Coordinates of N, CA and C in Angstrom, one line a residue:
M12 N 108.3 98.0 67.8 CA 108.6 97.7 69.1 C 107.4 97.8 70.0
S13 N 107.4 97.1 71.1 CA 106.2 97.0 72.0 C 106.1 98.3 72.8
T14 N 104.8 98.7 73.1 CA 104.5 99.8 73.9 C 104.2 99.3 75.3
T15 N 104.8 100.0 76.3 CA 104.5 99.6 77.7 C 103.4 100.5 78.2
E16 N 102.3 99.9 78.8 CA 101.2 100.6 79.3 C 100.9 100.3 80.8
V17 N 100.6 101.4 81.5 CA 100.2 101.2 82.9 C 98.9 101.9 83.1
T18 N 98.0 101.2 83.9 CA 96.8 101.8 84.4 C 96.8 101.7 85.9
W19 N 96.5 102.9 86.5 CA 96.5 103.0 88.0 C 95.1 102.9 88.4
W20 N 94.9 101.9 89.3 CA 93.6 101.7 89.9 C 93.5 102.1 91.3
G21 N 94.4 102.9 91.8 CA 94.3 103.4 93.1 C 95.3 102.7 94.1
H22 N 95.7 103.4 95.1 CA 96.7 102.8 96.1 C 97.9 102.3 95.3
S23 N 98.2 101.0 95.6 CA 99.4 100.5 94.8 C 99.0 99.5 93.8
T24 N 97.7 99.5 93.3 CA 97.2 98.6 92.3 C 97.4 99.2 90.9
V25 N 98.3 98.5 90.2 CA 98.6 98.9 88.8 C 98.5 97.7 87.9
W26 N 97.9 98.0 86.7 CA 97.9 97.0 85.6 C 99.0 97.4 84.7
L27 N 100.0 96.5 84.5 CA 101.2 96.8 83.7 C 101.2 95.8 82.5
A28 N 101.3 96.3 81.3 CA 101.3 95.5 80.1 C 102.6 95.8 79.4
D29 N 103.4 94.8 79.1 CA 104.7 95.0 78.5 C 105.1 93.7 77.8
S30 N 105.4 93.8 76.5 CA 105.9 92.7 75.7 C 105.0 91.5 75.6
G31 N 103.7 91.9 75.6 CA 102.6 90.8 75.5 C 102.3 90.2 76.8
T32 N 102.9 90.7 77.9 CA 102.7 90.1 79.2 C 102.0 91.1 80.1
T33 N 101.0 90.7 80.9 CA 100.3 91.6 81.8 C 100.5 91.2 83.2
L34 N 100.7 92.2 84.0 CA 101.0 92.1 85.5 C 100.1 93.0 86.3
L35 N 99.8 92.5 87.5 CA 98.9 93.3 88.4 C 99.7 93.4 89.7
T36 N 99.8 94.6 90.2 CA 100.6 94.8 91.4 C 99.7 95.1 92.6
D37 N 100.0 94.4 93.8 CA 99.4 94.7 95.1 C 97.9 95.0 95.0
P38 N 97.1 94.1 94.5 CA 95.7 94.4 94.2 C 94.8 94.7 95.4
V39 N 94.2 95.8 95.4 CA 93.1 96.1 96.3 C 91.9 96.5 95.4
L40 N 90.9 95.6 95.4 CA 89.9 95.7 94.4 C 88.5 96.0 95.0
T41 N 88.5 96.2 96.3 CA 87.3 96.4 97.1 C 87.1 97.9 97.4
G42 N 85.8 98.2 97.9 CA 85.5 99.5 98.4 C 85.9 99.8 99.8
R43 N 86.2 98.7 100.5 CA 86.5 98.9 102.0 C 87.5 97.8 102.3
L44 N 88.4 98.2 103.2 CA 89.5 97.3 103.8 C 89.6 97.6 105.2
A45 N 89.0 96.8 106.1 CA 89.0 97.0 107.5 C 88.5 98.4 107.9
H46 N 89.3 99.2 108.5 CA 88.8 100.6 108.9 C 89.0 101.6 107.7
L47 N 89.4 101.2 106.6 CA 89.6 102.1 105.5 C 88.5 102.0 104.4
R48 N 88.2 103.1 103.8 CA 87.2 103.2 102.8 C 87.8 103.8 101.5
R49 N 87.4 103.3 100.4 CA 87.8 103.9 99.1 C 87.1 105.2 98.9
M50 N 87.9 106.3 98.9 CA 87.3 107.6 98.9 C 87.4 108.3 97.5
A51 N 88.0 107.7 96.5 CA 88.1 108.3 95.2 C 88.3 107.2 94.2
G52 N 87.8 107.5 93.0 CA 88.0 106.7 91.8 C 86.9 105.5 91.8
P53 N 86.8 104.9 90.6 CA 85.9 103.8 90.4 C 86.5 102.6 91.0
S54 N 85.7 101.6 91.3 CA 86.2 100.2 91.6 C 87.0 99.7 90.4
P55 N 88.1 99.1 90.7 CA 89.0 98.6 89.6 C 88.2 97.6 88.7
R56 N 88.4 97.8 87.4 CA 87.8 96.9 86.4 C 89.0 96.3 85.6
L57 N 89.4 95.1 86.0 CA 90.5 94.5 85.3 C 90.1 94.0 83.9
P58 N 91.0 94.2 82.9 CA 90.6 93.9 81.6 C 90.6 92.4 81.3
G59 N 91.1 91.6 82.2 CA 91.2 90.1 82.0 C 92.0 89.5 83.1
T60 N 92.6 88.3 82.8 CA 93.4 87.6 83.7 C 94.8 88.0 83.5
P61 N 95.5 88.5 84.6 CA 96.9 88.8 84.4 C 97.8 87.6 84.3
D62 N 98.9 87.7 83.7 CA 99.8 86.6 83.7 C 100.4 86.3 85.1
A63 N 100.6 87.4 85.8 CA 101.2 87.2 87.2 C 100.7 88.4 88.0
V64 N 100.7 88.2 89.3 CA 100.4 89.2 90.3 C 101.7 89.4 91.1
L65 N 102.1 90.7 91.2 CA 103.3 91.0 92.0 C 102.8 91.5 93.4
L66 N 103.3 90.8 94.4 CA 102.9 91.2 95.8 C 104.2 91.6 96.6
S67 N 104.2 92.8 97.0 CA 105.5 93.4 97.6 C 105.7 93.0 99.0
H68 N 104.7 92.8 99.8 CA 104.8 92.5 101.2 C 103.5 92.1 101.8
L69 N 103.5 91.7 103.1 CA 102.3 91.0 103.6 C 101.2 92.0 104.2
H70 N 101.5 93.3 104.3 CA 100.6 94.2 104.9 C 99.2 94.1 104.1
A71 N 98.1 94.2 104.9 CA 96.8 93.9 104.3 C 96.4 94.9 103.2
D72 N 97.0 96.1 103.1 CA 96.6 97.0 102.0 C 97.5 96.7 100.8
H73 N 98.3 95.7 100.8 CA 99.1 95.3 99.7 C 98.9 93.8 99.4
F74 N 98.8 93.0 100.4 CA 98.4 91.6 100.2 C 97.0 91.4 100.8
H75 N 96.0 91.8 100.0 CA 94.6 91.8 100.4 C 94.0 90.5 99.9
V76 N 93.7 89.6 100.9 CA 93.2 88.2 100.5 C 91.9 88.2 99.7
G77 N 90.9 89.1 100.1 CA 89.7 89.1 99.4 C 89.9 89.6 98.0
S78 N 90.8 90.5 97.7 CA 91.0 91.0 96.4 C 91.8 90.0 95.6
L79 N 92.7 89.2 96.2 CA 93.4 88.2 95.4 C 92.4 87.1 95.0
R80 N 91.5 86.8 95.8 CA 90.5 85.8 95.4 C 89.6 86.3 94.3
A81 N 89.5 87.6 94.2 CA 88.6 88.2 93.1 C 89.4 88.3 91.8
V82 N 90.7 88.2 91.8 CA 91.4 88.2 90.5 C 91.0 87.0 89.6
P83 N 90.6 87.3 88.4 CA 90.2 86.1 87.6 C 91.3 85.2 87.2
G84 N 91.0 84.0 86.9 CA 91.9 83.0 86.5 C 92.8 82.5 87.6
K85 N 94.0 82.0 87.2 CA 94.9 81.4 88.2 C 96.3 81.9 87.8
P86 N 96.6 83.2 87.9 CA 97.9 83.8 87.6 C 98.9 83.3 88.6
L87 N 100.2 83.4 88.1 CA 101.3 83.2 89.1 C 101.2 84.3 90.1
L88 N 101.7 84.0 91.3 CA 101.8 84.9 92.4 C 103.3 85.1 92.7
I89 N 103.8 86.2 92.4 CA 105.2 86.5 92.7 C 105.3 87.2 94.0
V90 N 105.9 86.5 95.0 CA 105.8 87.0 96.4 C 107.2 87.0 97.0
P91 N 107.3 87.8 98.1 CA 108.6 87.9 98.8 C 109.0 86.5 99.4
R92 N 110.3 86.3 99.5 CA 110.8 85.1 100.1 C 110.1 84.9 101.5
G93 N 109.5 83.8 101.8 CA 108.9 83.5 103.0 C 107.4 83.7 103.0
A94 N 106.8 84.1 101.9 CA 105.4 84.4 101.9 C 104.5 83.3 101.3
A95 N 105.1 82.3 100.7 CA 104.3 81.2 100.1 C 103.5 80.4 101.1
A96 N 104.1 80.1 102.3 CA 103.4 79.4 103.3 C 102.2 80.1 103.8
F97 N 102.4 81.5 104.0 CA 101.2 82.3 104.4 C 100.1 82.3 103.3
T98 N 100.5 82.4 102.1 CA 99.6 82.3 101.0 C 98.8 81.0 101.0
A99 N 99.5 79.9 101.1 CA 98.8 78.6 101.1 C 97.8 78.5 102.3
R100 N 98.2 79.1 103.5 CA 97.4 79.0 104.6 C 96.1 79.8 104.5
V101 N 96.2 81.0 103.9 CA 95.0 81.9 103.9 C 94.2 81.8 102.6
M102 N 94.8 81.2 101.6 CA 94.1 81.1 100.3 C 94.0 79.7 99.8
G103 N 94.6 78.7 100.4 CA 94.5 77.3 100.0 C 95.8 76.9 99.3
T104 N 95.9 75.5 99.3 CA 97.2 74.9 98.7 C 97.4 75.3 97.3
E105 N 96.3 75.3 96.5 CA 96.4 75.6 95.1 C 97.0 77.0 94.9
A106 N 96.7 78.0 95.7 CA 97.3 79.3 95.5 C 98.7 79.3 96.0
G107 N 99.0 78.5 97.0 CA 100.4 78.4 97.4 C 101.3 77.7 96.4
D108 N 100.7 76.8 95.6 CA 101.5 76.2 94.5 C 101.7 77.1 93.4
R109 N 101.0 78.2 93.3 CA 101.2 79.2 92.2 C 102.2 80.2 92.6
C110 N 102.7 80.2 93.8 CA 103.7 81.2 94.3 C 105.1 81.0 93.7
V111 N 105.7 82.0 93.4 CA 107.1 82.1 93.1 C 107.8 83.0 94.1
E112 N 108.6 82.5 95.0 CA 109.2 83.4 96.0 C 110.5 84.0 95.5
L113 N 110.7 85.2 95.7 CA 111.9 85.9 95.3 C 112.5 86.7 96.5
A114 N 113.8 86.8 96.6 CA 114.5 87.7 97.5 C 115.3 88.7 96.6
P115 N 115.6 89.8 97.2 CA 116.4 90.8 96.4 C 117.6 90.1 95.6
G116 N 117.6 90.4 94.4 CA 118.7 89.9 93.5 C 118.2 88.7 92.7
E117 N 117.1 88.0 93.1 CA 116.6 86.9 92.4 C 115.6 87.3 91.4
A118 N 115.4 86.5 90.3 CA 114.5 86.9 89.2 C 113.8 85.7 88.7
T119 N 112.7 86.0 88.0 CA 112.0 84.9 87.3 C 111.5 85.5 86.0
V120 N 111.2 84.7 85.0 CA 110.7 85.1 83.7 C 109.2 84.7 83.6
V121 N 108.4 85.7 83.2 CA 107.0 85.4 82.9 C 106.7 86.0 81.5
G122 N 106.4 85.1 80.6 CA 106.1 85.5 79.2 C 107.3 86.3 78.7
G123 N 107.0 87.5 78.2 CA 108.1 88.3 77.6 C 108.9 89.2 78.5
V124 N 108.7 89.1 79.8 CA 109.4 90.0 80.7 C 110.2 89.2 81.8
R125 N 111.2 89.8 82.3 CA 112.0 89.3 83.4 C 111.6 90.2 84.6
I126 N 111.3 89.5 85.7 CA 110.9 90.2 86.9 C 111.9 89.9 88.0
R127 N 112.6 91.0 88.4 CA 113.7 90.9 89.4 C 113.2 91.6 90.7
A128 N 113.4 90.9 91.8 CA 113.2 91.4 93.1 C 114.3 92.4 93.5
V129 N 113.9 93.5 94.1 CA 114.9 94.5 94.6 C 114.6 94.9 96.0
P130 N 115.5 95.5 96.7 CA 115.3 95.8 98.1 C 114.2 96.8 98.3
A131 N 113.6 96.8 99.5 CA 112.7 97.8 100.0 C 112.9 98.0 101.5
R132 N 112.9 99.2 101.9 CA 113.1 99.6 103.3 C 111.7 99.7 103.9
H133 N 111.2 98.6 104.4 CA 109.8 98.5 105.0 C 109.7 97.3 105.8
D134 N 108.9 97.3 106.8 CA 108.6 96.1 107.6 C 107.8 95.1 106.8
G135 N 108.2 93.9 106.8 CA 107.6 92.9 106.0 C 106.5 92.0 106.7
G136 N 106.3 92.2 108.0 CA 105.3 91.4 108.7 C 103.9 91.7 108.3
R137 N 103.0 90.8 108.6 CA 101.6 91.0 108.3 C 101.0 92.1 109.2
G138 N 101.5 92.2 110.4 CA 101.0 93.3 111.3 C 101.4 93.0 112.7
P139 N 101.2 94.0 113.6 CA 101.6 93.8 115.0 C 100.9 92.7 115.7
W140 N 99.7 92.3 115.2 CA 98.9 91.2 115.8 C 99.3 89.8 115.3
S141 N 100.2 89.8 114.3 CA 100.4 88.5 113.6 C 101.9 88.1 113.7
R142 N 102.1 86.8 113.7 CA 103.4 86.2 113.7 C 103.9 86.0 112.3
D143 N 103.0 86.1 111.3 CA 103.4 85.9 109.9 C 104.3 87.0 109.4
R144 N 105.5 86.6 108.9 CA 106.5 87.5 108.5 C 107.1 87.0 107.1
A145 N 107.5 88.0 106.3 CA 108.3 87.7 105.1 C 109.0 89.0 104.9
I146 N 110.0 89.0 104.0 CA 110.7 90.2 103.7 C 109.8 91.1 102.9
A147 N 110.1 92.4 102.8 CA 109.4 93.3 101.9 C 110.4 93.6 100.7
I148 N 109.8 93.6 99.5 CA 110.6 93.8 98.3 C 109.9 94.8 97.4
G149 N 110.7 95.3 96.4 CA 110.1 95.9 95.2 C 110.4 95.0 94.0
F150 N 110.1 95.5 92.8 CA 110.3 94.7 91.6 C 110.8 95.6 90.5
V151 N 111.7 95.1 89.7 CA 112.1 95.8 88.4 C 111.6 94.8 87.3
V152 N 110.7 95.3 86.5 CA 110.2 94.5 85.4 C 111.0 94.9 84.1
E153 N 111.6 94.0 83.4 CA 112.4 94.2 82.3 C 111.8 93.6 81.1
G154 N 111.3 94.4 80.2 CA 110.7 94.0 78.9 C 111.1 95.0 77.9
A155 N 110.1 95.6 77.2 CA 110.4 96.7 76.3 C 110.9 97.9 77.1
A156 N 110.4 98.0 78.3 CA 110.9 99.1 79.2 C 111.4 98.4 80.5
R157 N 112.2 99.2 81.3 CA 112.6 98.8 82.6 C 111.8 99.6 83.6
T158 N 110.9 98.9 84.3 CA 109.9 99.5 85.2 C 110.1 99.1 86.6
W159 N 110.2 100.1 87.5 CA 110.4 99.8 89.0 C 109.1 100.0 89.7
F160 N 108.5 98.9 90.3 CA 107.4 99.0 91.2 C 108.0 98.9 92.6
A161 N 107.9 100.0 93.4 CA 108.6 100.1 94.6 C 107.9 99.4 95.8
G162 N 106.6 99.1 95.6 CA 105.9 98.5 96.8 C 105.8 99.6 97.9
D163 N 106.1 99.3 99.1 CA 106.3 100.3 100.1 C 107.8 100.3 100.5
T164 N 108.3 101.5 100.6 CA 109.7 101.6 100.9 C 110.0 103.0 101.4
G165 N 111.1 103.1 102.2 CA 111.7 104.4 102.5 C 112.9 104.5 101.6
L166 N 113.6 105.6 101.7 CA 114.9 105.7 101.0 C 115.9 104.8 101.6
F167 N 116.8 104.2 100.8 CA 117.8 103.3 101.3 C 119.1 103.4 100.5
D168 N 120.2 103.0 101.1 CA 121.5 103.0 100.4 C 121.4 102.0 99.3
G169 N 122.0 102.4 98.2 CA 122.0 101.5 97.0 C 120.8 101.7 96.1
M170 N 119.9 102.6 96.4 CA 118.8 102.8 95.6 C 119.2 103.2 94.2
H171 N 120.3 103.9 94.1 CA 120.8 104.4 92.7 C 121.1 103.2 91.9
E172 N 121.4 102.0 92.5 CA 121.8 100.9 91.7 C 120.6 100.3 90.9
L173 N 119.4 100.7 91.2 CA 118.3 100.2 90.4 C 118.2 100.8 89.0
G174 N 118.8 102.0 88.9 CA 118.7 102.7 87.6 C 119.8 102.4 86.6
P175 N 119.7 103.0 85.5 CA 118.7 103.9 85.0 C 117.4 103.1 84.6
L176 N 116.3 103.8 84.7 CA 115.0 103.1 84.4 C 114.2 103.9 83.4
D177 N 113.3 103.3 82.8 CA 112.3 103.9 81.9 C 111.1 104.5 82.6
L178 N 110.7 103.8 83.6 CA 109.5 104.1 84.4 C 109.6 103.7 85.8
A179 N 109.2 104.6 86.7 CA 109.2 104.3 88.2 C 107.8 104.6 88.7
L180 N 107.2 103.6 89.4 CA 106.0 103.7 90.1 C 106.3 103.9 91.5
I181 N 106.2 105.1 92.0 CA 106.7 105.5 93.3 C 105.6 105.9 94.3
P182 N 105.6 105.2 95.5 CA 104.6 105.6 96.5 C 105.0 106.9 97.1
V183 N 104.0 107.8 97.2 CA 104.3 109.2 97.6 C 103.3 109.6 98.8
G184 N 102.6 108.7 99.4 CA 101.7 109.1 100.4 C 101.2 107.9 101.2
G185 N 100.1 107.9 101.8 CA 99.6 106.8 102.6 C 98.1 106.8 102.7
W186 N 97.6 106.1 103.7 CA 96.1 105.9 103.8 C 95.6 106.6 105.0
G187 N 96.3 107.5 105.7 CA 95.8 108.2 106.8 C 96.4 109.5 107.0
P188 N 96.0 110.3 108.0 CA 96.5 111.7 108.1 C 97.9 111.8 108.7
T189 N 98.5 110.7 109.1 CA 99.9 110.7 109.5 C 100.6 109.7 108.7
L190 N 101.9 109.9 108.5 CA 102.7 109.0 107.7 C 104.1 109.0 108.3
G191 N 104.5 107.9 108.9 CA 105.8 107.8 109.5 C 106.9 107.9 108.4
S192 N 108.0 108.4 108.8 CA 109.1 108.5 107.8 C 109.8 107.2 107.7
H193 N 109.7 106.3 108.6 CA 110.4 105.0 108.5 C 109.6 104.0 107.6
G194 N 110.2 103.7 106.5 CA 109.6 102.7 105.6 C 108.6 103.3 104.7
H195 N 108.5 104.6 104.5 CA 107.6 105.2 103.6 C 108.2 106.4 102.9
L196 N 107.6 106.8 101.8 CA 108.1 108.0 101.1 C 106.9 109.0 101.1
D197 N 107.2 110.3 101.4 CA 106.3 111.3 101.1 C 106.6 111.9 99.8
A198 N 106.0 113.0 99.4 CA 106.2 113.6 98.1 C 107.6 114.0 97.9
S199 N 108.2 114.6 98.9 CA 109.6 115.1 98.8 C 110.6 113.9 98.7
D200 N 110.4 112.9 99.6 CA 111.3 111.8 99.5 C 111.1 111.0 98.2
G201 N 109.9 111.0 97.7 CA 109.6 110.3 96.5 C 110.4 110.9 95.3
A202 N 110.5 112.3 95.4 CA 111.3 113.0 94.3 C 112.8 112.6 94.5
E203 N 113.2 112.5 95.7 CA 114.6 112.1 95.9 C 114.9 110.7 95.4
A204 N 113.9 109.8 95.6 CA 114.0 108.4 95.1 C 114.1 108.5 93.5
L205 N 113.3 109.3 92.9 CA 113.3 109.4 91.5 C 114.7 109.9 91.0
R206 N 115.2 110.9 91.7 CA 116.6 111.4 91.3 C 117.6 110.3 91.4
R207 N 117.5 109.4 92.4 CA 118.5 108.4 92.6 C 118.4 107.3 91.5
V208 N 117.2 106.9 91.1 CA 117.0 105.8 90.2 C 117.1 106.3 88.7
K209 N 117.1 107.6 88.5 CA 117.2 108.1 87.2 C 116.2 107.5 86.2
A210 N 114.9 107.6 86.5 CA 113.9 107.1 85.6 C 113.5 108.2 84.6
S211 N 113.3 107.8 83.4 CA 112.8 108.8 82.4 C 111.4 109.3 82.7
W212 N 110.6 108.4 83.2 CA 109.2 108.8 83.6 C 108.9 108.2 85.0
A213 N 108.0 108.9 85.7 CA 107.5 108.4 87.0 C 106.0 108.6 87.1
V214 N 105.4 107.7 87.7 CA 104.0 107.8 88.0 C 103.8 107.6 89.6
P215 N 103.2 108.6 90.3 CA 103.1 108.5 91.7 C 101.9 107.6 92.0
V216 N 102.0 106.8 93.1 CA 101.0 105.9 93.5 C 100.9 105.9 95.0
H217 N 100.0 105.1 95.6 CA 99.9 104.9 97.0 C 99.4 106.1 97.8
Y218 N 98.5 106.8 97.1 CA 97.9 108.0 97.8 C 96.5 108.2 97.2
G219 N 95.6 109.0 97.8 CA 94.4 109.5 97.2 C 93.4 108.4 96.9
T220 N 93.4 107.3 97.7 CA 92.5 106.2 97.5 C 91.8 105.8 98.7
L221 N 92.5 105.3 99.7 CA 92.0 104.8 101.0 C 92.2 105.8 102.1
W222 N 91.1 105.9 102.9 CA 91.2 106.8 104.1 C 90.4 106.3 105.2
P223 N 90.8 106.5 106.5 CA 90.0 105.9 107.6 C 88.6 106.4 107.6
I224 N 87.7 105.5 107.8 CA 86.2 105.8 107.9 C 86.0 106.8 109.1
G225 N 85.2 107.9 108.8 CA 85.0 108.9 109.8 C 86.0 110.0 109.8
M226 N 87.0 109.9 109.0 CA 88.1 111.0 109.0 C 88.2 111.6 107.6
G227 N 87.1 111.7 106.9 CA 87.1 112.2 105.5 C 87.4 113.7 105.4
R228 N 87.2 114.4 106.5 CA 87.5 115.9 106.5 C 88.8 116.2 107.2
V229 N 89.6 115.2 107.7 CA 90.8 115.4 108.4 C 92.0 115.5 107.5
R230 N 92.6 116.6 107.4 CA 93.9 116.8 106.6 C 93.7 116.2 105.2
R231 N 92.7 116.6 104.5 CA 92.4 116.1 103.2 C 93.5 116.4 102.2
H232 N 94.3 117.5 102.5 CA 95.4 117.8 101.6 C 96.4 116.6 101.6
M233 N 96.5 115.8 102.6 CA 97.4 114.7 102.6 C 96.8 113.5 101.8
F234 N 95.5 113.6 101.6 CA 94.8 112.6 100.7 C 94.9 113.0 99.3
D235 N 94.6 114.3 99.0 CA 94.4 114.7 97.6 C 95.7 115.1 96.9
R236 N 96.6 115.7 97.6 CA 97.7 116.4 96.9 C 99.0 115.8 96.7
P237 N 99.3 114.6 97.3 CA 100.7 114.1 97.2 C 101.2 113.9 95.8
G238 N 100.3 113.5 94.9 CA 100.8 113.3 93.5 C 101.2 114.6 92.9
E239 N 100.4 115.7 93.0 CA 100.8 117.0 92.5 C 102.1 117.5 93.2
R240 N 102.2 117.3 94.5 CA 103.3 117.8 95.2 C 104.6 117.0 94.8
F241 N 104.4 115.7 94.6 CA 105.6 115.0 94.0 C 106.0 115.5 92.7
A242 N 105.1 115.8 91.8 CA 105.5 116.4 90.5 C 106.3 117.7 90.7
E243 N 105.8 118.5 91.6 CA 106.5 119.8 91.9 C 107.9 119.6 92.4
H244 N 108.0 118.7 93.4 CA 109.4 118.4 93.9 C 110.3 117.8 92.9
A245 N 109.7 116.9 92.1 CA 110.5 116.2 91.0 C 111.0 117.2 90.0
A246 N 110.3 118.3 89.7 CA 110.7 119.2 88.7 C 112.0 120.0 89.2
R247 N 112.1 120.1 90.5 CA 113.3 120.7 91.0 C 114.5 119.8 91.3
V248 N 114.1 118.6 91.8 CA 115.1 117.6 92.3 C 115.6 116.7 91.2
A249 N 114.7 116.4 90.3 CA 115.1 115.4 89.2 C 114.6 116.0 87.9
P250 N 115.1 117.1 87.4 CA 114.5 117.8 86.2 C 114.6 117.0 84.9
E251 N 115.5 116.0 84.9 CA 115.6 115.3 83.7 C 114.6 114.2 83.5
S252 N 113.8 114.0 84.6 CA 112.7 113.0 84.6 C 111.4 113.7 84.4
R253 N 110.4 113.0 83.8 CA 109.1 113.5 83.6 C 108.1 112.8 84.4
V254 N 107.1 113.5 85.0 CA 106.1 112.9 85.8 C 104.7 112.9 85.2
R255 N 104.0 111.8 85.3 CA 102.7 111.7 84.8 C 101.8 111.4 86.0
V256 N 101.0 112.3 86.4 CA 100.0 112.1 87.5 C 98.7 111.6 86.9
L257 N 98.4 110.4 87.3 CA 97.2 109.7 86.7 C 96.0 109.8 87.6
A258 N 94.8 109.9 87.0 CA 93.6 109.8 87.7 C 93.3 108.3 87.9
H259 N 92.5 107.9 88.8 CA 92.1 106.5 89.0 C 91.5 106.0 87.7
G260 N 92.0 104.8 87.3 CA 91.5 104.2 86.1 C 92.1 104.7 84.8
E261 N 93.0 105.7 84.9 CA 93.6 106.3 83.7 C 94.8 105.5 83.3
R262 N 95.0 105.4 82.0 CA 96.1 104.6 81.4 C 97.2 105.6 80.8
F263 N 98.4 105.1 80.9 CA 99.5 105.9 80.4 C 100.4 104.9 79.5
S264 N 100.7 105.4 78.3 CA 101.5 104.5 77.4 C 102.8 105.1 77.3
L265 N 103.8 104.3 77.5 CA 105.2 104.7 77.4 C 105.8 104.2 76.1
E266 N 106.0 105.1 75.2 CA 106.5 104.7 73.8 C 107.9 104.3 73.9
P267 N 108.4 103.3 73.2 CA 109.8 102.9 73.2 C 110.7 104.0 72.6
A268 N 111.9 104.0 73.1 CA 112.8 105.0 72.7 C 113.2 104.7 71.2
A269 N 113.4 105.8 70.5 CA 113.7 105.7 69.1 C 115.1 105.1 68.9

């Protein structure tokens, strides 16, 4: 049976290999993004061309145009419903033609996996300065394992319907010293999300990578510690789940159940 492998490259960028199919999530491949600087880990080194890129929403730290242009080859772009027109406008018609739009409940097949869009509680717009909007979604990838990539989300009703899962990639922090409760998870809420989805394994993401330039000494515990704190909360709230806290560039292999 196939082994499922994940490599965390910081923030929400994960290389996922399952059933001979490779996926890349919300790629941020640069050392700087607007007012944010990569403060930890090496620059991502992709092992090749992914079969598809999963894009959860239009925020620039998830849908980063420069990083998408740097992804090798011409993979499919699995995007939220409403995002294909934006993709074509900022990246060209060819990229727009590679888009597969999904709304929650819709699915597509790429190679050996089925990719299903699931709800996310998060604003889907590009930003307050932009009229570009699309819904925000997460993804459940079904191959040898059932893997949930949450994108950005807060807790929402019906989250338990996503489970049971083999692996959950859960955002547990942010890119600044403040994190609003609307549309995000901190370490505690991330553990509650893990309890609801009943994942056998969880990997915390969306922390410890990007931080505002000039604020490197401000509340560094909110930069460094969310992954460890998530593991501590999960041990109490979801004791049947196991957590693997990855370093940047570290790979985790999920062996198939016997």
